[in-house]
Structures are given as structure tokens and as C-alpha cells.
Amino acid sequence: MKTKTAVDIAGLKLKNPVLTASGTVGFGEEYAPYLDLSGLGALVVKTITLKPRAGNPPPRITETPAGVINAVGLQNPGVEALVADILPRLARFGVPVIVSIAGETAGEYARLAGRLDGVPGIAALEVNISCPNVKAGGIAFGTEPAMTAEVVRRVRENTALPVIAKLSPNVTDIRTIALAAAGAGADALSLINTLSAMVIDVERRRPLLGNVFGGLSGPAVRPVAVRAVWQVYRAVALPLIGMGGIMTARDALEFILAGARAVAVGTANLVNPGAAAAVAAGLEQYLAEQGIGDINELVGAAHRTGG
Amino acid sequence: MTYITDAKVVSHRRVAAGCRRLVLAAPDIAQAVKPGQFLHVRCDGGTRAGHPRGAPTSVGRIGLGWVGSADPLLRRPLSVHDADRERGTVTILYRVVGRGTGLLAEKRTGERVNVLGPLGRGFEPPGHPRQSGHPCQPGHPRQWVGHRRVAIVGGGLGVVPLFFLARELSVGVPPGIQPANAGTPGHSGVPRRAVAVFQGARTAAELDVVDFSILPVDLFTATDDGSRGHAGSVVELFLDTVCHEPVDWVSAAGPPGMLRALAGALETLGLSGEFSLEERMGCGIGACVCCSCRIGTPERWEYRRVCADGPVFPAREVVWE
């Protein structure tokens, strides 16, 4: 039987529910030899800022049990390079491109949204208000409902593109932030960003990462992420993009059953450049084996059977 | 061209000083690899590449596309120690230091290891023909531009990728190379081999990890504890030697302290060269920008990616902390 894997996120029609998580595939080009990018639901590129950012001093990555902590610090070439050089090159891959944006003030988010409005080759904006690795802005906006609302509202006012707010797990109650983003005009929510974390180098008796703190991702955080999706699905009537430690189609299903309409593969890309395609193929195979005609039937299904 | 493949273990044995030598059957990689490049190796026992061209593995009723544990999660970047283009094998030489390499050490002959590579920009001494697209056969004589003499300087396990370079540069090259600056004051005038290897280590046992004496190179050794060769640093030995036996170029790899000292020596001598750097890595293909190093000048530098822009960089462009 023919299964339907297409999903609709705030008017954005995706051929399947599998995205790449921002920051894990750069701007996609390095992955082209390993992955048919056109087979993805969407490509979420690395967070872009108004001006180029050098990023944090190394080391920027370390491993933890079943996880990774990174502290790249939003190194990126800046929005002008994205518009002039990168987006035109991405057009050949035939995949919807979602641009992740971050600023140090609400005004910077607004200017970024305005700059990208009407630029060809962008399917949606993901508002990164949850990066734990930058000293100014970043996570601060995503941990205060009022600031979340302010940033999302300013972005909303400056773009006709779908606005996806990316939520931080480093909060008391993720539902209050989700509600604030929804109230300010977000069309969808991505959750979760990384968990603030650190590792001490016991040989040198000092923090291992150049930035001291970093963001924990990978299978280690998956149960936290699934819980967050579950909670937000019950609190907010927006489409959700679930992420956090998805390595397999089975992991992706957990998120979908908890209420995610789409999922993003992140850390797994670092290990297996073909991971996102494998997850998409695995989901399709599961639907066929189970005799399920449309993946949308599974979104939030766990709430109806045992919530 | 890079490949992702489940390579069969041809041999895997202990060498000196807690190191192991792993030979993998990977014909495509063996053809493509250049000295100084690395493989990104999964150590967790998982061997399914999950390549998009292949169907994902079905485990139970759900397509997983993933076999193996998620711990340790990341691949390990390991230098290519040698490649046999005819037999289609690549050799990795590594020290068992943690969980990842500890698991890798358990791989037996006939088992498979998932590798991604060859990755990164390798060594490119001047006059060394770039081999991309037309892999040279071992023993293929090189046309040396201006009869250059290359110094290869390695400290500790930095010598691992340098062996491959030394072999490619020296095998099939007739002895009796006159350096471009022969005849300068202090030059002995004695014809030398095209490649001079300076190998430094903490102890004699550590020197034995890689045996350069099987290659047609001039070999100079140094140990910190004085148990073999020059007692002291390999950079001191290099400086003392090249004063009367000049070289035209330096390719080096080793601990940061050694490379930093060598950078100072090159500046003093007015020599150019290239250094292979190391940093904690994520994806290995240039996307995640985790493995950063400072490249440029002390006043104007930028973070570059060790995995994709390197690991080999021009010596004078490396900015030390």
C-alpha cells in the first residue's frame, strides 16, 4: 500500500517529517556526498547572526555517556554571506531550507527577520532563543516568558515566512515559554535545544570546554525531550517539531507519538552522515509494515491510548 | 572522494608502548588516501553505515538504520599510518587511551569496522605531485622540483601519519640528492637522501612504535630520557643537524609544545613547512565546526576547521595560544 509521509507545518508542506537539527549539518553542503538532501523534509541550517561570529575557543566538543556536549558559540559567516553566497548554492539540492536566526537583542532578531523577508530560497525561520553557548542573548530570551514573547513578536512583525520558535529545556516549566511564544505569533515550535552542561578535565583539574559550559545532546537527553514534547502538546495547539537524541526511526516515533508532527535529527548526523535519510526510510517502512496509511494518524497517538 | 564503509580487519596486533596497529581492507580508501589524511572510525561495535544508497536495517518491526550502542557515540579521528594501494588496505596505528580506542582494540581479524574517509587535507611538500585523481603506485619515482630535501619531524604519536609521507617521498627516489641550498656556508657538501626523518619520543620504547629504519631515509632520533639517540627534544636535534645538513622544507606532527618550538626554529632558519594539528572532533567532514584552530597571524586570525581545512596547515599560519 502507498503510505503518506507528507506533513504540514504552519502551511509549510514537507514531503516527510524528518528535518536536520540546526548546527549539526552546517549549511548542508558537506553532507551532500553522503545524503540525498532532497529526500529530507527540510534542511535546517546553522544559526545565522547579523554579523559574522568567530565562535568560542577550543575545545568545543566532548563526549559524555551516550551524549555530546558542544560549545561552538554560534560561529557563522553572518547574514549577508548567507544571502549572497550560501542560499544560492543550496537551491540545487531541491530541499526546503529553514534558516535559524539569533541575536543579542530583540531588535537584532527583528532586523534579521526583516533582512531575510522576501529572500528567495527560504521556507521558514527558526528563532533560536535557546542556545546555551553564547554570553549575550541566546538562551536568556528563551528562559523568560516575557522576553520570549518580545523576540517572537518582533520577528513575526518583520516577516511573512512561517515563524518557528526553538525552545530551551533549561527552564522551570517549558509550557509557560511555549504559551508565550504561541501568544506572540509563533506558527510552530521546535523542542528541545541542548541542556546546559559541563565536564571537568580531572587530569588538568579545570573545565574541559573552552567555553566552560556547553550544550548536551544525543541519546542521553532523549527522555527529557520526549517529556517536553508530551507536555507542550497538551498545553499548546501549535505544530511541534521534536528533537533530542534521535538516532533511529524508532526514536523518531517516540516523539511523533508524544505529539511531534515533525522531527529533527541532530547529533546522529555527526556519527553517521546518512542518519537523517535512514530515519526517514525507517519511518516509511514502519508505516508500510503496520498498514498505516498516513503518518499524521500517529501524531500524539500516545495521549489517546495511555495519557 | 570519500567513502563510508564497513572495512574488514585484515590484521590487528599490539606494537610498542600501549599502541596497536590495525590493517583494514578498504580498497577505495586505499586508492584515494594521501599522507596526512585521517579516517573517522566508529569504535562502538556498530558497523552499519546506514548509507542512504542502502536500505536501513530492519530490527524487530522498525527500520533502525543503526546497529551498535550509542556509547561511545562519536567517531574517533585516527591518522592513516600507511596504505597499500595494490592490496587495497589501509593501516591505522593508535594508542589505547579511553573507551573508544579500548573498544576498537577488541576488534578481531575478520570483524568489521565502520570507517569514513579519507578525510582532510594531507601533507603537500613542494615538488610532491598532488595525487588526487591519479593514485601513484608505491615505489613510483618522483620528479623532485629543484632536488629538494624534505625534513620530516615527529614527536610522540605524531610520527604515525609521517611514516606514510616518508615512504611516499623516499621510496624509489635515488640517493645523492643535493639540497637546493648546497654550497652555502656550513653545508657539508655530502649528498644526502631526499628525506631526513627526525623522530622524537619520551623513551626508546616509544620510538619503536614506528620503524623508519626500513625506509631509505636519513634517520635522526631523540628521547627525553636519553635512552636512545639525542638526549633531549627533537627540535633541538633538528636545529643542531640542519645547521650543517640543510633542508628545504619541513613536514611535522606532534604535541603542541613541540610544534610551537619547531615553529620558532623554522622562523630562525627562514624555512617553510607544514604542521598537522589535532583537536577534539565532531563530524569530521567540516559541518559542525567543533574542531577549531587559530589560523592567520597573531594580530589577525580566524578559527579554521582542523578536519576540513586541515589537519595540515602552513607552519607559519598556525597561531599558538
XYZ file of C-alpha atoms in Angstrom:
628
model
C 0.000 0.000 0.000
C 1.101 3.582 -0.549
C 1.786 5.378 2.687
C 1.566 9.129 3.121
C 4.540 10.689 4.892
C 3.921 14.339 3.972
C 3.281 16.741 6.835
C 2.183 20.362 7.034
C 3.948 22.678 9.469
C 2.218 26.051 9.549
C 1.444 25.941 5.837
C 4.878 24.575 5.017
C 4.366 21.336 3.101
C 7.131 18.817 3.744
C 7.463 15.540 1.835
C 8.297 13.732 5.059
C 8.568 14.654 8.747
C 12.370 14.348 9.057
C 14.462 17.532 9.326
C 18.066 18.201 10.251
C 18.610 19.943 13.565
C 20.274 23.336 13.367
C 24.010 23.352 13.938
C 24.611 19.701 13.133
C 24.938 19.787 9.350
C 26.400 23.260 8.879
C 24.736 24.634 5.758
C 24.183 21.166 4.314
C 26.807 21.175 1.611
C 29.314 18.986 3.461
C 26.620 16.326 3.771
C 25.682 16.212 0.090
C 28.164 13.394 -0.705
C 26.604 11.178 1.986
C 22.963 12.111 1.990
C 20.336 12.820 -0.648
C 19.283 16.164 0.778
C 16.212 16.267 -1.486
C 14.940 13.225 0.421
C 14.636 15.236 3.637
C 11.537 17.046 4.830
C 13.617 20.200 5.309
C 17.172 21.322 5.907
C 17.550 23.491 8.997
C 20.834 25.327 8.616
C 23.267 26.550 11.225
C 22.162 29.600 13.206
C 22.969 32.868 11.478
C 23.571 36.243 13.137
C 23.661 39.794 11.744
C 27.461 39.997 11.806
C 29.906 37.113 11.370
C 30.804 35.413 14.658
C 34.161 33.798 15.408
C 32.726 31.381 17.952
C 34.238 30.036 21.158
C 37.824 28.948 21.825
C 38.509 25.191 21.530
C 37.971 22.561 22.738
C 34.391 22.917 21.542
C 33.162 19.355 21.853
C 33.414 16.478 24.280
C 31.695 13.193 24.794
C 29.583 12.041 27.723
C 27.807 8.710 28.262
C 25.528 8.389 25.213
C 25.863 12.080 24.545
C 27.864 15.000 23.327
C 28.472 18.444 24.809
C 29.242 21.193 22.336
C 30.182 24.826 22.785
C 30.688 26.167 19.281
C 29.269 29.564 20.210
C 27.296 30.251 17.027
C 30.327 30.568 14.728
C 28.848 31.669 11.413
C 29.673 33.886 8.419
C 26.822 36.362 9.050
C 23.529 37.014 7.309
C 24.977 38.811 4.277
C 27.156 35.806 3.395
C 24.121 33.558 3.818
C 22.064 35.643 1.392
C 24.817 36.319 -1.155
C 26.721 33.029 -1.213
C 25.126 30.198 0.699
C 21.409 30.273 -0.141
C 22.009 30.451 -3.924
C 24.242 27.363 -3.639
C 21.642 25.453 -1.603
C 18.984 25.904 -4.304
C 20.415 22.989 -6.310
C 19.639 20.479 -3.559
C 15.885 20.753 -4.004
C 15.075 20.728 -0.281
C 13.127 23.345 1.715
C 15.615 25.439 3.700
C 14.734 26.674 7.182
C 17.018 29.444 8.427
C 17.816 29.588 12.131
C 18.399 33.109 13.468
C 19.842 34.518 16.707
C 20.619 37.986 18.004
C 21.908 39.705 21.104
C 18.853 41.951 21.389
C 15.220 41.668 20.337
C 16.000 44.378 17.803
C 18.679 42.202 16.189
C 16.193 39.369 15.775
C 13.798 41.856 14.164
C 16.476 43.140 11.769
C 17.467 39.604 10.795
C 13.864 38.654 10.101
C 13.424 41.810 8.018
C 16.640 41.183 6.088
C 15.566 37.631 5.217
C 11.960 38.500 4.360
C 11.457 38.075 0.630
C 14.870 36.447 0.074
C 14.379 33.528 -2.309
C 15.136 30.017 -1.129
C 13.897 30.268 2.465
C 10.934 28.170 3.554
C 10.705 29.326 7.193
C 12.592 30.954 10.056
C 13.548 29.123 13.228
C 14.058 31.585 16.058
C 16.907 30.365 18.224
C 16.132 31.727 21.675
C 17.731 28.779 23.388
C 21.405 28.474 22.515
C 23.235 27.915 25.820
C 26.678 28.724 24.432
C 26.664 32.448 23.905
C 27.314 35.009 26.579
C 24.769 37.565 25.424
C 21.219 36.963 24.223
C 20.735 33.377 23.117
C 19.302 31.402 25.975
C 18.357 34.432 28.046
C 15.446 35.112 25.687
C 14.214 31.547 25.919
C 14.081 31.319 29.686
C 11.807 34.302 30.356
C 8.230 34.202 29.005
C 8.139 37.987 28.550
C 11.408 38.049 26.619
C 10.357 35.041 24.530
C 7.179 36.858 23.607
C 9.076 40.052 22.799
C 11.530 38.351 20.420
C 8.894 36.219 18.693
C 6.605 39.228 18.281
C 9.385 41.325 16.719
C 10.254 38.531 14.295
C 6.589 37.974 13.491
C 6.160 41.697 12.659
C 9.079 41.611 10.233
C 8.457 38.514 8.157
C 5.789 36.813 6.104
C 7.606 33.471 6.486
C 6.406 30.809 8.932
C 7.990 31.501 12.347
C 9.195 28.524 14.387
C 10.408 29.232 17.932
C 13.049 26.868 19.267
C 12.583 26.210 22.964
C 15.130 25.607 25.694
C 14.828 22.763 28.195
C 16.779 24.835 30.741
C 13.632 26.295 32.276
C 11.326 25.695 35.214
C 8.291 24.916 33.060
C 8.662 24.678 29.300
C 4.898 25.084 28.864
C 4.952 28.704 30.022
C 7.598 29.532 27.407
C 5.648 27.635 24.734
C 2.499 29.557 25.585
C 4.386 32.856 25.463
C 5.776 32.035 22.014
C 2.350 30.948 20.791
C 0.725 34.095 22.141
C 3.303 36.244 20.343
C 2.502 34.729 16.971
C 4.772 31.711 16.531
C 3.453 29.323 13.882
C 5.248 26.261 15.234
C 7.646 25.201 17.985
C 10.908 23.282 17.861
C 11.870 21.459 21.016
C 14.263 20.895 22.584
C 17.562 22.736 22.270
C 20.522 21.364 24.247
C 20.737 21.070 28.016
C 23.278 23.307 29.715
C 26.109 21.071 30.900
C 29.807 20.860 31.657
C 32.685 18.430 32.043
C 35.729 18.810 34.265
C 39.091 17.594 32.978
C 40.380 15.808 36.076
C 43.909 15.471 34.668
C 44.245 19.243 34.400
C 41.742 19.965 37.191
C 39.867 22.542 35.180
C 36.789 22.765 32.929
C 37.358 20.856 29.701
C 35.499 23.058 27.231
C 36.949 26.375 26.147
C 33.621 27.985 26.994
C 33.327 26.111 30.362
C 29.623 25.354 29.724
C 28.208 23.653 26.667
C 25.011 22.106 25.377
C 24.309 18.409 25.985
C 22.688 16.476 23.144
C 22.411 12.919 21.878
C 20.555 9.850 23.198
C 21.334 10.904 26.775
C 18.775 13.741 26.538
C 16.055 11.883 24.617
C 13.753 11.058 27.546
C 13.856 14.716 28.625
C 12.980 15.821 25.106
C 10.117 13.336 24.732
C 8.697 14.540 28.059
C 8.904 18.152 26.903
C 7.075 17.363 23.656
C 4.430 15.451 25.594
C 3.825 18.398 27.948
C 3.791 21.092 25.286
C 1.483 19.077 23.025
C -1.107 19.172 25.814
C -0.612 22.857 26.543
C -0.331 24.500 23.120
C -2.223 23.914 19.885
C 0.727 24.541 17.556
C 2.546 22.042 15.345
C 5.625 20.721 17.127
C 8.999 19.674 15.736
C 10.527 17.230 18.202
C 14.237 16.664 18.625
C 16.760 15.415 21.121
C 18.825 12.274 20.667
C 17.002 10.772 17.695
C 19.263 8.091 16.242
C 16.695 5.785 14.635
C 13.189 5.638 13.211
C 12.118 4.084 16.493
C 13.321 7.150 18.392
C 11.521 9.421 15.923
C 8.298 7.501 16.527
C 8.516 8.208 20.256
C 8.445 11.918 19.507
C 5.635 11.600 16.968
C 3.515 9.562 19.364
C 4.194 12.170 22.070
C 2.831 14.883 19.786
C 5.506 15.963 17.310
C 4.303 16.480 13.744
C 7.896 16.519 12.522
C 11.224 15.518 13.996
C 14.804 16.702 13.612
C 17.917 14.542 13.590
C 20.923 16.277 15.125
C 23.783 14.595 16.945
C 23.278 11.378 14.959
C 24.481 13.249 11.853
C 27.913 13.634 13.451
C 28.191 9.881 13.820
C 26.502 8.736 10.643
C 26.198 11.290 7.845
C 23.332 9.232 6.402
C 21.349 9.157 9.655
C 18.520 11.524 8.680
C 17.829 9.607 5.468
C 17.893 6.323 7.386
C 15.336 7.680 9.873
C 13.043 8.862 7.038
C 13.307 5.494 5.270
C 12.729 3.655 8.539
C 9.547 5.615 9.263
C 8.191 4.852 5.808
C 8.992 1.169 6.268
C 7.243 1.155 9.649
C 4.073 2.686 8.201
C 4.017 0.096 5.428
C 4.615 -2.796 7.838
C 1.924 -1.553 10.230
C -0.572 -0.815 7.472
C -0.859 2.824 8.472
C -1.905 4.996 5.526
C -0.813 8.384 6.849
C 1.859 9.308 9.366
C -0.353 12.110 10.680
C -2.547 9.432 12.278
C 0.297 8.774 14.724
C 0.864 12.362 15.855
C 0.024 12.487 19.567
C -1.439 8.980 19.451
C 0.100 8.047 22.807
C -2.065 10.675 24.501
C -5.161 8.895 23.258
C -4.098 5.470 24.426
C -2.456 5.939 27.769
C -2.007 9.597 28.687
C 36.346 11.405 -2.946
C 35.441 9.993 0.463
C 33.803 6.718 1.358
C 31.834 5.260 4.239
C 32.376 1.560 4.549
C 32.405 -1.442 6.862
C 36.039 -2.408 6.439
C 37.176 -5.924 7.309
C 40.035 -6.290 9.797
C 42.968 -7.897 7.975
C 45.273 -7.840 10.982
C 45.281 -6.176 14.371
C 48.208 -6.530 16.724
C 49.948 -4.890 19.615
C 53.063 -2.899 18.869
C 55.158 -0.977 21.396
C 54.121 1.371 24.211
C 50.424 0.521 24.501
C 49.817 1.065 20.791
C 48.063 -1.148 18.277
C 48.378 -1.496 14.542
C 45.138 -2.110 12.663
C 45.122 -3.081 8.988
C 41.761 -2.706 7.242
C 40.604 -3.868 3.821
C 39.246 -0.731 2.186
C 40.279 -0.626 -1.487
C 38.539 2.647 -2.360
C 40.083 4.446 0.602
C 43.497 2.890 -0.066
C 43.404 4.236 -3.615
C 42.290 7.721 -2.628
C 44.180 8.397 0.602
C 47.123 10.797 0.800
C 49.661 11.093 3.611
C 48.347 13.296 6.388
C 44.694 12.404 5.874
C 42.677 10.578 8.525
C 39.827 8.119 8.923
C 36.833 8.789 11.162
C 36.310 5.470 12.919
C 33.315 4.106 14.807
C 34.582 2.234 17.833
C 31.257 1.245 19.420
C 30.813 -2.074 17.672
C 28.252 -0.624 15.280
C 29.076 -1.437 11.693
C 26.026 -0.412 9.722
C 26.900 2.581 7.655
C 23.208 3.366 7.134
C 24.253 4.879 3.846
C 21.312 6.427 2.007
C 22.048 4.253 -1.001
C 21.482 1.167 1.103
C 18.286 0.067 2.771
C 18.122 0.671 6.505
C 18.423 -2.421 8.620
C 15.194 -3.750 9.956
C 15.397 -4.670 13.610
C 12.183 -6.028 15.007
C 9.419 -4.289 13.138
C 11.047 -0.901 12.902
C 13.662 0.160 10.400
C 16.542 1.286 12.532
C 19.348 2.136 10.157
C 21.535 1.827 13.202
C 23.299 -1.028 14.841
C 25.528 -0.739 17.846
C 25.388 1.104 21.091
C 25.270 4.872 21.422
C 28.151 4.850 23.852
C 30.720 5.927 22.946
C 28.854 7.995 20.436
C 31.333 9.951 18.384
C 33.723 8.583 15.828
C 37.447 8.756 16.533
C 39.662 10.581 14.060
C 42.688 8.337 13.501
C 45.627 9.147 11.233
C 46.372 6.861 8.334
C 49.733 5.272 9.065
C 50.163 3.635 5.679
C 48.241 2.433 2.645
C 48.870 -0.407 0.237
C 47.188 0.643 -2.968
C 47.809 -2.722 -4.640
C 46.409 -4.855 -1.814
C 43.678 -2.339 -1.061
C 44.484 -1.945 2.631
C 44.916 0.997 4.965
C 46.800 0.861 8.246
C 45.901 2.762 11.393
C 48.252 2.949 14.344
C 46.733 4.175 17.581
C 47.270 4.263 21.319
C 44.613 2.818 23.596
C 43.678 5.793 25.757
C 39.969 5.632 26.561
C 36.650 3.912 25.990
C 36.614 4.350 22.222
C 40.095 3.096 21.477
C 39.620 0.438 24.178
C 36.635 -0.981 22.277
C 38.463 -0.700 18.973
C 41.332 -2.694 20.485
C 38.958 -5.661 20.886
C 38.300 -5.974 17.141
C 39.487 -9.331 15.824
C 40.682 -10.341 12.364
C 37.697 -10.826 10.077
C 35.433 -8.472 12.036
C 34.356 -5.176 10.542
C 34.956 -1.577 11.498
C 32.867 1.270 10.120
C 35.145 3.955 8.717
C 34.555 7.265 6.968
C 37.347 8.667 4.859
C 39.833 9.587 3.694
C 39.202 12.983 5.277
C 41.051 16.271 5.499
C 43.881 17.940 3.644
C 47.121 15.996 3.835
C 50.780 16.932 3.533
C 51.893 18.653 0.358
C 55.587 19.310 0.300
C 56.603 21.356 -2.736
C 57.600 19.243 -5.685
C 55.443 16.414 -4.405
C 52.903 15.803 -7.155
C 49.339 16.070 -5.939
C 47.871 12.651 -6.365
C 44.205 13.400 -6.414
C 42.647 11.551 -9.302
C 45.717 9.509 -10.224
C 46.941 7.482 -7.287
C 50.638 6.764 -7.521
C 51.900 3.256 -7.152
C 54.260 2.619 -4.270
C 57.798 2.953 -5.494
C 56.829 5.303 -8.290
C 59.855 7.587 -8.778
C 59.153 11.228 -8.097
C 60.267 14.175 -10.127
C 61.729 16.421 -7.477
C 61.496 20.071 -8.296
C 64.891 21.599 -7.664
C 66.114 18.409 -5.939
C 64.526 19.356 -2.685
C 65.371 17.739 0.600
C 62.457 17.371 2.969
C 62.767 17.117 6.740
C 60.057 15.134 8.485
C 59.843 15.976 12.182
C 57.640 13.940 14.506
C 57.104 13.856 18.235
C 55.372 11.027 20.113
C 52.499 9.566 18.117
C 52.781 12.465 15.671
C 55.037 10.125 13.719
C 52.072 7.917 12.784
C 50.978 9.814 9.644
C 54.568 10.882 8.918
C 55.610 7.301 8.156
C 53.199 7.244 5.190
C 54.607 10.563 3.996
C 58.214 9.426 4.437
C 57.552 6.270 2.460
C 55.801 8.084 -0.374
C 58.578 10.673 -0.575
C 61.556 8.349 -0.280
C 60.796 5.039 -1.946
C 62.079 4.964 -5.490
C 63.988 8.215 -5.121
C 67.693 7.679 -5.795
C 70.076 8.717 -3.011
C 72.509 11.518 -3.604
C 70.077 14.432 -3.518
C 71.814 17.787 -3.307
C 69.680 20.262 -1.464
C 68.815 23.448 -3.306
C 70.978 25.370 -0.866
C 74.025 23.084 -1.126
C 77.202 25.032 -1.264
C 76.054 27.529 1.327
C 78.479 28.152 4.188
C 78.380 25.353 6.701
C 76.987 22.829 4.254
C 78.963 19.619 4.330
C 78.570 19.087 0.601
C 77.861 15.407 1.207
C 74.997 14.202 -0.964
C 72.075 13.189 1.233
C 68.914 11.254 0.834
C 65.842 13.208 -0.242
C 64.145 12.680 3.092
C 65.540 13.271 6.587
C 63.373 11.990 9.437
C 63.694 13.454 12.936
C 61.850 11.231 15.381
C 61.376 12.276 18.977
C 59.773 10.393 21.856
C 59.802 10.175 25.622
C 61.561 6.803 25.686
C 63.239 4.294 23.365
C 60.186 2.055 23.712
C 58.038 4.834 22.305
C 60.426 5.255 19.373
C 59.803 1.617 18.497
C 56.117 2.278 17.760
C 57.119 3.318 14.232
C 60.217 1.941 12.493
C 61.553 4.441 9.977
C 64.766 2.452 9.528
C 63.072 0.249 6.922
C 62.786 3.287 4.627
C 65.558 4.845 2.523
C 65.724 7.967 4.686
C 68.332 9.665 6.851
C 67.080 8.972 10.375
C 67.827 11.038 13.488
C 66.299 10.122 16.853
C 65.871 11.874 20.184
C 64.443 10.747 23.521
C 63.503 12.816 26.552
C 65.086 10.285 28.909
C 68.201 9.807 26.778
C 67.569 6.080 26.358
C 68.265 6.318 22.620
C 69.686 8.923 20.262
C 69.978 12.561 21.244
C 69.083 13.173 24.885
C 66.569 15.995 24.741
C 63.984 17.406 22.406
C 63.636 16.520 18.756
C 63.512 20.232 17.932
C 66.988 20.745 19.446
C 68.245 17.785 17.418
C 66.669 19.199 14.266
C 68.268 22.615 14.822
C 71.693 21.129 15.548
C 71.546 18.914 12.464
C 70.176 21.235 9.781
C 72.862 23.806 10.570
C 75.325 21.591 8.675
C 72.899 19.469 6.657
C 70.378 21.926 5.225
C 66.850 21.041 4.243
C 64.375 22.907 2.068
C 61.081 22.078 3.698
C 59.659 20.667 6.935
C 56.593 18.476 7.385
C 55.810 17.910 11.055
C 53.335 16.466 13.528
C 53.438 16.096 17.286
C 52.348 17.596 20.582
C 51.501 21.334 20.564
C 54.555 22.248 22.658
C 56.880 20.567 20.191
C 55.250 22.185 17.168
C 55.355 25.567 18.813
C 59.085 25.203 19.474
C 59.592 23.973 15.917
C 57.707 26.999 14.574
C 60.246 29.192 16.357
C 63.103 27.167 14.887
C 61.713 27.491 11.355
C 61.405 31.234 11.797
C 65.046 31.414 12.930
C 66.177 29.363 9.938
C 63.908 31.103 7.432
C 62.397 27.746 6.477
C 58.866 26.969 5.324
C 56.901 23.947 6.335
C 53.605 22.426 7.312
C 52.181 21.142 10.588
C 49.500 18.555 11.229
C 47.243 19.696 14.084
C 44.882 17.834 16.383
C 41.657 18.898 18.063
C 38.583 17.236 19.546
C 36.319 16.499 16.596
C 32.628 16.034 15.920
C 31.520 15.198 12.384
C 34.949 15.105 10.725
C 33.574 16.469 7.437
C 33.600 20.187 8.136
C 29.978 20.814 9.070
C 29.815 21.097 12.854
C 32.794 23.477 13.293
C 33.801 21.937 16.604
C 37.473 21.231 15.808
C 38.733 24.784 15.569
C 42.261 26.097 15.442
C 43.590 29.617 15.009
C 44.999 30.320 11.556
C 46.463 33.630 10.356
C 48.737 35.983 12.262
C 48.745 36.791 15.990
C 47.045 40.107 15.131
C 44.586 38.816 12.525
C 43.498 35.217 12.866
C 40.327 33.239 12.341
C 39.074 29.864 13.514
C 39.550 27.209 10.839
C 38.362 23.607 10.840
C 41.053 21.045 11.639
C 39.042 18.288 9.913
C 38.314 20.008 6.616
C 40.685 22.973 6.236
C 43.446 20.834 7.814
C 44.627 18.827 9.637
C 47.757 20.022 7.796
C 48.289 23.786 7.762
C 51.182 26.021 6.653
C 53.528 26.197 9.647
C 53.767 29.970 9.725
C 49.984 30.407 9.716
C 49.340 28.465 12.919
C 48.633 30.912 15.745
C 49.621 29.466 19.120
C 47.682 30.289 22.270
